Amino acid sequence: MTTPRHAHAEGQHVATDLVESRRTRICGIPVDVLTMEESLEAARELIETGKPHQHVAINAAKVVAARHDPELRDIIESCALANADGQSIVWASRLLGSRLPERVAGIDFMLGLWELAADHGYGVYLLGSKPSTVLKVADVARSRGVRIVGARSGYWTPEEEADIVADVARSRADLLFVGIPTPRKEEFLHRHLKGLRTPLAVGVGGSFDVIAGEVSRAPAWMQRSGLEWLHRMRQEPRRLVRRYVVGNLQFMLMVAQDAVTHARRPS
């Protein structure tokens, strides 16, 4: 077992050579051309620097949101690691000539990082979901050998935010998982990355709810077929129908436009 480096140096985000040399763009949004195994190795390298880094999971909804939200787009650009969370991103890459090797689903990446944390003794902080949910997730993580150094719900007032950042910093966590919606989690992490003093901060959206058994994950065949969004929408139609139905159509149009532009470029 190695000892985590806890220098927590200030300064710019530092990406590994593995990431910097293998980054492409989908509809103008950066995505790293990495497998799950390579992503976990890149994450380990980032953690071992002791410096603060932000991870972002890229799906169709986030690409569409970034097109209309310059702040979100700039945040994504600043992230040290950007994975293809959605199967539609992988398909779009093949149409656009980038050919991402595989989907790196956010929940699977989180579970892989838990294994990494258990193997290397990294401290993990969980931030997000309801109080009862995040405590369930902490129990699941501990049962897998993860050293949990803090856990808090994702509900707070603007006045409480500074205290949350200070609590994460005091925990000396090597990994921070944030389970709150987009773009709130991206903005929170970007705004406080140095203050959190965490080598790798990872936004995991609704993954806590799945781990806690409060929301089911789509069957494997739906994940492979790119239909996981349909399973999620059936569980929370009011919240997700616009995001998925309208968002997916917008994403398809954006990809089609980029494909036409790509085809017109001289070879």
Short mmCIF file of C-alpha atoms in Angstrom, two decimals, residues 1-258:
data_model
loop_
_atom_site.label_atom_id
_atom_site.label_comp_id
_atom_site.label_asym_id
_atom_site.label_seq_id
_atom_site.Cartn_x
_atom_site.Cartn_y
_atom_site.Cartn_z
CA MET A 1 0.00 0.00 0.00
CA THR A 2 1.41 3.40 -0.96
CA THR A 3 1.05 6.52 1.13
CA PRO A 4 -1.03 9.29 -0.50
CA ARG A 5 0.91 12.45 -1.17
CA HIS A 6 -0.66 15.31 0.71
CA ALA A 7 1.38 18.32 -0.39
CA HIS A 8 -1.81 20.05 -1.64
CA ALA A 9 0.25 22.62 -3.52
CA GLU A 10 -1.43 25.72 -4.84
CA GLY A 11 -1.43 26.61 -8.51
CA GLN A 12 -2.85 25.57 -11.83
CA HIS A 13 -4.49 22.22 -12.43
CA VAL A 14 -1.91 19.69 -13.62
CA ALA A 15 -2.95 17.09 -16.17
CA THR A 16 -0.92 13.96 -16.76
CA ASP A 17 0.94 13.31 -20.00
CA LEU A 18 -1.49 10.46 -20.63
CA VAL A 19 -4.44 12.85 -20.64
CA GLU A 20 -2.80 15.79 -22.40
CA SER A 21 -1.73 13.65 -25.35
CA ARG A 22 -5.12 11.97 -25.81
CA ARG A 23 -7.86 14.59 -25.86
CA THR A 24 -10.41 15.11 -28.61
CA ARG A 25 -13.53 17.26 -29.04
CA ILE A 26 -17.18 16.39 -29.48
CA CYS A 27 -19.21 19.37 -30.71
CA GLY A 28 -16.47 21.62 -29.35
CA ILE A 29 -16.36 19.99 -25.90
CA PRO A 30 -13.13 18.27 -24.76
CA VAL A 31 -13.26 14.53 -24.06
CA ASP A 32 -10.31 12.32 -23.17
CA VAL A 33 -9.67 9.32 -25.43
CA LEU A 34 -9.23 6.87 -22.59
CA THR A 35 -10.52 3.46 -21.56
CA MET A 36 -11.81 2.87 -18.04
CA GLU A 37 -8.47 1.32 -17.05
CA GLU A 38 -6.53 4.25 -18.50
CA SER A 39 -8.86 6.75 -16.81
CA LEU A 40 -8.27 5.14 -13.43
CA GLU A 41 -4.51 5.23 -13.98
CA ALA A 42 -4.71 8.89 -14.98
CA ALA A 43 -6.77 9.56 -11.83
CA ARG A 44 -4.15 7.82 -9.68
CA GLU A 45 -1.41 9.98 -11.19
CA LEU A 46 -3.43 13.14 -10.52
CA ILE A 47 -4.06 12.13 -6.90
CA GLU A 48 -0.39 11.39 -6.32
CA THR A 49 0.58 14.96 -7.33
CA GLY A 50 -1.22 16.23 -4.22
CA LYS A 51 -2.47 19.20 -6.24
CA PRO A 52 -6.18 19.98 -6.79
CA HIS A 53 -7.82 18.65 -9.96
CA GLN A 54 -11.38 18.49 -11.21
CA HIS A 55 -12.93 15.62 -13.17
CA VAL A 56 -15.98 16.01 -15.38
CA ALA A 57 -18.26 13.39 -16.95
CA ILE A 58 -19.43 14.30 -20.44
CA ASN A 59 -22.84 13.19 -21.74
CA ALA A 60 -25.20 14.51 -24.41
CA ALA A 61 -27.10 16.73 -21.97
CA LYS A 62 -23.88 18.37 -20.77
CA VAL A 63 -22.68 19.01 -24.32
CA VAL A 64 -25.99 20.73 -25.10
CA ALA A 65 -25.91 22.68 -21.83
CA ALA A 66 -22.35 23.85 -22.49
CA ARG A 67 -23.38 25.16 -25.92
CA HIS A 68 -25.77 27.58 -24.19
CA ASP A 69 -23.78 28.18 -20.99
CA PRO A 70 -20.34 29.77 -21.56
CA GLU A 71 -19.44 29.44 -17.87
CA LEU A 72 -20.06 25.67 -17.92
CA ARG A 73 -18.07 25.38 -21.14
CA ASP A 74 -15.11 27.22 -19.60
CA ILE A 75 -15.28 25.00 -16.50
CA ILE A 76 -15.19 21.85 -18.64
CA GLU A 77 -12.19 23.24 -20.51
CA SER A 78 -10.34 23.70 -17.20
CA CYS A 79 -10.92 20.13 -15.96
CA ALA A 80 -7.89 17.86 -15.79
CA LEU A 81 -9.88 14.77 -16.76
CA ALA A 82 -13.01 14.58 -18.96
CA ASN A 83 -14.60 11.17 -19.57
CA ALA A 84 -17.27 10.05 -22.03
CA ASP A 85 -20.07 9.26 -19.59
CA GLY A 86 -22.77 8.71 -22.23
CA GLN A 87 -22.87 6.03 -24.93
CA SER A 88 -24.12 8.70 -27.34
CA ILE A 89 -20.80 10.52 -26.90
CA VAL A 90 -18.94 7.37 -28.00
CA TRP A 91 -21.19 6.97 -31.04
CA ALA A 92 -20.81 10.65 -31.94
CA SER A 93 -17.01 10.33 -31.74
CA ARG A 94 -17.06 7.55 -34.30
CA LEU A 95 -19.24 9.57 -36.65
CA LEU A 96 -16.94 12.56 -36.25
CA GLY A 97 -13.75 10.56 -36.71
CA SER A 98 -12.40 10.66 -33.15
CA ARG A 99 -13.32 7.09 -32.11
CA LEU A 100 -13.41 7.08 -28.32
CA PRO A 101 -12.52 3.53 -27.21
CA GLU A 102 -15.43 3.04 -24.80
CA ARG A 103 -17.87 4.64 -22.45
CA VAL A 104 -16.52 5.49 -18.99
CA ALA A 105 -19.78 5.68 -17.04
CA GLY A 106 -19.66 7.97 -14.03
CA ILE A 107 -20.97 5.42 -11.56
CA ASP A 108 -18.54 2.74 -12.79
CA PHE A 109 -15.67 5.22 -12.63
CA MET A 110 -16.62 6.06 -9.04
CA LEU A 111 -16.68 2.39 -8.06
CA GLY A 112 -13.32 1.89 -9.76
CA LEU A 113 -11.93 4.82 -7.78
CA TRP A 114 -13.27 3.25 -4.60
CA GLU A 115 -11.21 0.16 -5.38
CA LEU A 116 -8.20 2.38 -6.02
CA ALA A 117 -8.81 4.18 -2.72
CA ALA A 118 -9.06 0.89 -0.81
CA ASP A 119 -5.83 -0.38 -2.39
CA HIS A 120 -3.83 2.81 -1.79
CA GLY A 121 -5.32 4.02 1.48
CA TYR A 122 -6.80 7.19 -0.01
CA GLY A 123 -9.24 9.15 2.13
CA VAL A 124 -12.67 9.69 0.54
CA TYR A 125 -15.24 12.43 1.21
CA LEU A 126 -18.85 12.04 0.02
CA LEU A 127 -20.90 15.18 -0.61
CA GLY A 128 -24.42 15.04 -2.03
CA SER A 129 -27.96 13.63 -1.98
CA LYS A 130 -30.16 13.48 1.13
CA PRO A 131 -28.60 12.94 4.58
CA SER A 132 -29.92 9.38 4.82
CA THR A 133 -28.76 8.57 1.29
CA VAL A 134 -25.17 9.76 1.68
CA LEU A 135 -24.86 7.83 4.96
CA LYS A 136 -26.01 4.66 3.18
CA VAL A 137 -23.41 5.27 0.47
CA ALA A 138 -20.73 5.77 3.12
CA ASP A 139 -21.65 2.43 4.68
CA VAL A 140 -21.44 0.69 1.29
CA ALA A 141 -18.05 2.26 0.63
CA ARG A 142 -16.71 1.22 4.04
CA SER A 143 -17.89 -2.34 3.40
CA ARG A 144 -15.61 -2.32 0.36
CA GLY A 145 -12.57 -1.22 2.33
CA VAL A 146 -12.79 2.51 1.58
CA ARG A 147 -11.57 4.92 4.25
CA ILE A 148 -14.36 7.51 4.53
CA VAL A 149 -13.11 10.78 6.03
CA GLY A 150 -16.34 12.74 5.67
CA ALA A 151 -19.93 12.56 4.43
CA ARG A 152 -22.52 15.34 4.08
CA SER A 153 -25.77 15.88 2.22
CA GLY A 154 -26.00 18.00 -0.92
CA TYR A 155 -28.46 20.48 0.59
CA TRP A 156 -27.01 23.69 1.94
CA THR A 157 -27.60 27.44 1.93
CA PRO A 158 -25.18 29.94 0.40
CA GLU A 159 -24.23 30.94 3.96
CA GLU A 160 -23.20 27.36 4.76
CA GLU A 161 -21.01 26.87 1.70
CA ALA A 162 -17.80 28.20 3.26
CA ASP A 163 -18.20 25.80 6.20
CA ILE A 164 -18.62 22.86 3.82
CA VAL A 165 -15.47 23.78 1.93
CA ALA A 166 -13.57 24.12 5.21
CA ASP A 167 -14.84 20.73 6.41
CA VAL A 168 -13.64 18.99 3.24
CA ALA A 169 -10.25 20.71 3.55
CA ARG A 170 -9.92 19.66 7.20
CA SER A 171 -10.67 16.04 6.29
CA ARG A 172 -7.54 15.94 4.08
CA ALA A 173 -9.46 13.81 1.60
CA ASP A 174 -7.61 12.51 -1.43
CA LEU A 175 -10.86 11.97 -3.33
CA LEU A 176 -14.05 14.04 -3.19
CA PHE A 177 -17.25 12.73 -4.80
CA VAL A 178 -20.01 15.29 -5.33
CA GLY A 179 -23.51 13.97 -6.03
CA ILE A 180 -25.51 17.07 -6.96
CA PRO A 181 -27.02 18.14 -10.33
CA THR A 182 -25.31 19.84 -13.29
CA PRO A 183 -24.24 22.63 -13.51
CA ARG A 184 -24.31 23.16 -9.75
CA LYS A 185 -21.64 20.55 -9.01
CA GLU A 186 -19.31 21.77 -11.77
CA GLU A 187 -19.66 25.36 -10.62
CA PHE A 188 -19.16 24.47 -6.94
CA LEU A 189 -16.02 22.45 -7.61
CA HIS A 190 -14.53 25.04 -9.96
CA ARG A 191 -15.28 27.88 -7.54
CA HIS A 192 -13.75 26.14 -4.53
CA LEU A 193 -11.21 23.74 -6.00
CA LYS A 194 -8.18 25.30 -4.28
CA GLY A 195 -10.04 25.77 -1.01
CA LEU A 196 -11.23 22.16 -0.93
CA ARG A 197 -7.57 21.09 -1.14
CA THR A 198 -8.51 17.73 -2.62
CA PRO A 199 -6.23 16.14 -5.24
CA LEU A 200 -9.17 14.82 -7.27
CA ALA A 201 -12.76 16.08 -7.10
CA VAL A 202 -15.29 14.04 -9.08
CA GLY A 203 -18.87 14.99 -9.91
CA VAL A 204 -21.07 11.88 -9.87
CA GLY A 205 -24.58 13.25 -10.35
CA GLY A 206 -27.23 10.76 -9.22
CA SER A 207 -24.82 7.88 -8.57
CA PHE A 208 -25.33 8.07 -4.81
CA ASP A 209 -29.04 7.32 -5.22
CA VAL A 210 -28.21 4.20 -7.24
CA ILE A 211 -25.57 2.95 -4.79
CA ALA A 212 -27.99 3.49 -1.89
CA GLY A 213 -30.62 1.42 -3.70
CA GLU A 214 -33.10 4.29 -3.96
CA VAL A 215 -33.00 4.45 -7.76
CA SER A 216 -32.43 1.44 -10.02
CA ARG A 217 -29.86 1.38 -12.79
CA ALA A 218 -30.83 0.38 -16.31
CA PRO A 219 -30.23 -3.25 -17.36
CA ALA A 220 -26.90 -3.91 -19.07
CA TRP A 221 -28.53 -4.25 -22.49
CA MET A 222 -30.03 -0.76 -22.18
CA GLN A 223 -26.64 0.63 -21.17
CA ARG A 224 -24.98 -0.99 -24.20
CA SER A 225 -27.76 0.23 -26.50
CA GLY A 226 -27.52 3.82 -25.30
CA LEU A 227 -31.01 3.64 -23.75
CA GLU A 228 -30.06 4.20 -20.11
CA TRP A 229 -31.58 7.67 -20.39
CA LEU A 230 -34.99 6.11 -21.13
CA HIS A 231 -34.82 3.99 -17.98
CA ARG A 232 -33.94 7.02 -15.89
CA MET A 233 -36.67 9.14 -17.47
CA ARG A 234 -39.29 6.50 -16.67
CA GLN A 235 -38.33 6.76 -12.99
CA GLU A 236 -38.33 10.58 -12.86
CA PRO A 237 -40.43 11.75 -15.85
CA ARG A 238 -41.26 15.24 -14.61
CA ARG A 239 -37.66 16.14 -13.87
CA LEU A 240 -35.97 14.46 -16.81
CA VAL A 241 -38.37 14.49 -19.79
CA ARG A 242 -37.21 17.85 -21.11
CA ARG A 243 -33.55 17.10 -20.46
CA TYR A 244 -33.63 13.85 -22.39
CA VAL A 245 -36.27 14.27 -25.09
CA VAL A 246 -35.44 17.83 -26.07
CA GLY A 247 -31.77 17.55 -25.14
CA ASN A 248 -31.17 14.37 -27.14
CA LEU A 249 -32.73 15.92 -30.23
CA GLN A 250 -30.55 19.00 -29.84
CA PHE A 251 -27.47 16.83 -29.42
CA MET A 252 -28.27 14.81 -32.54
CA LEU A 253 -28.64 18.03 -34.52
CA MET A 254 -25.33 19.35 -33.20
CA VAL A 255 -23.55 16.11 -34.12
CA ALA A 256 -25.11 16.13 -37.59
CA GLN A 257 -23.97 19.71 -38.17
CA ASP A 258 -20.45 18.87 -37.02
#
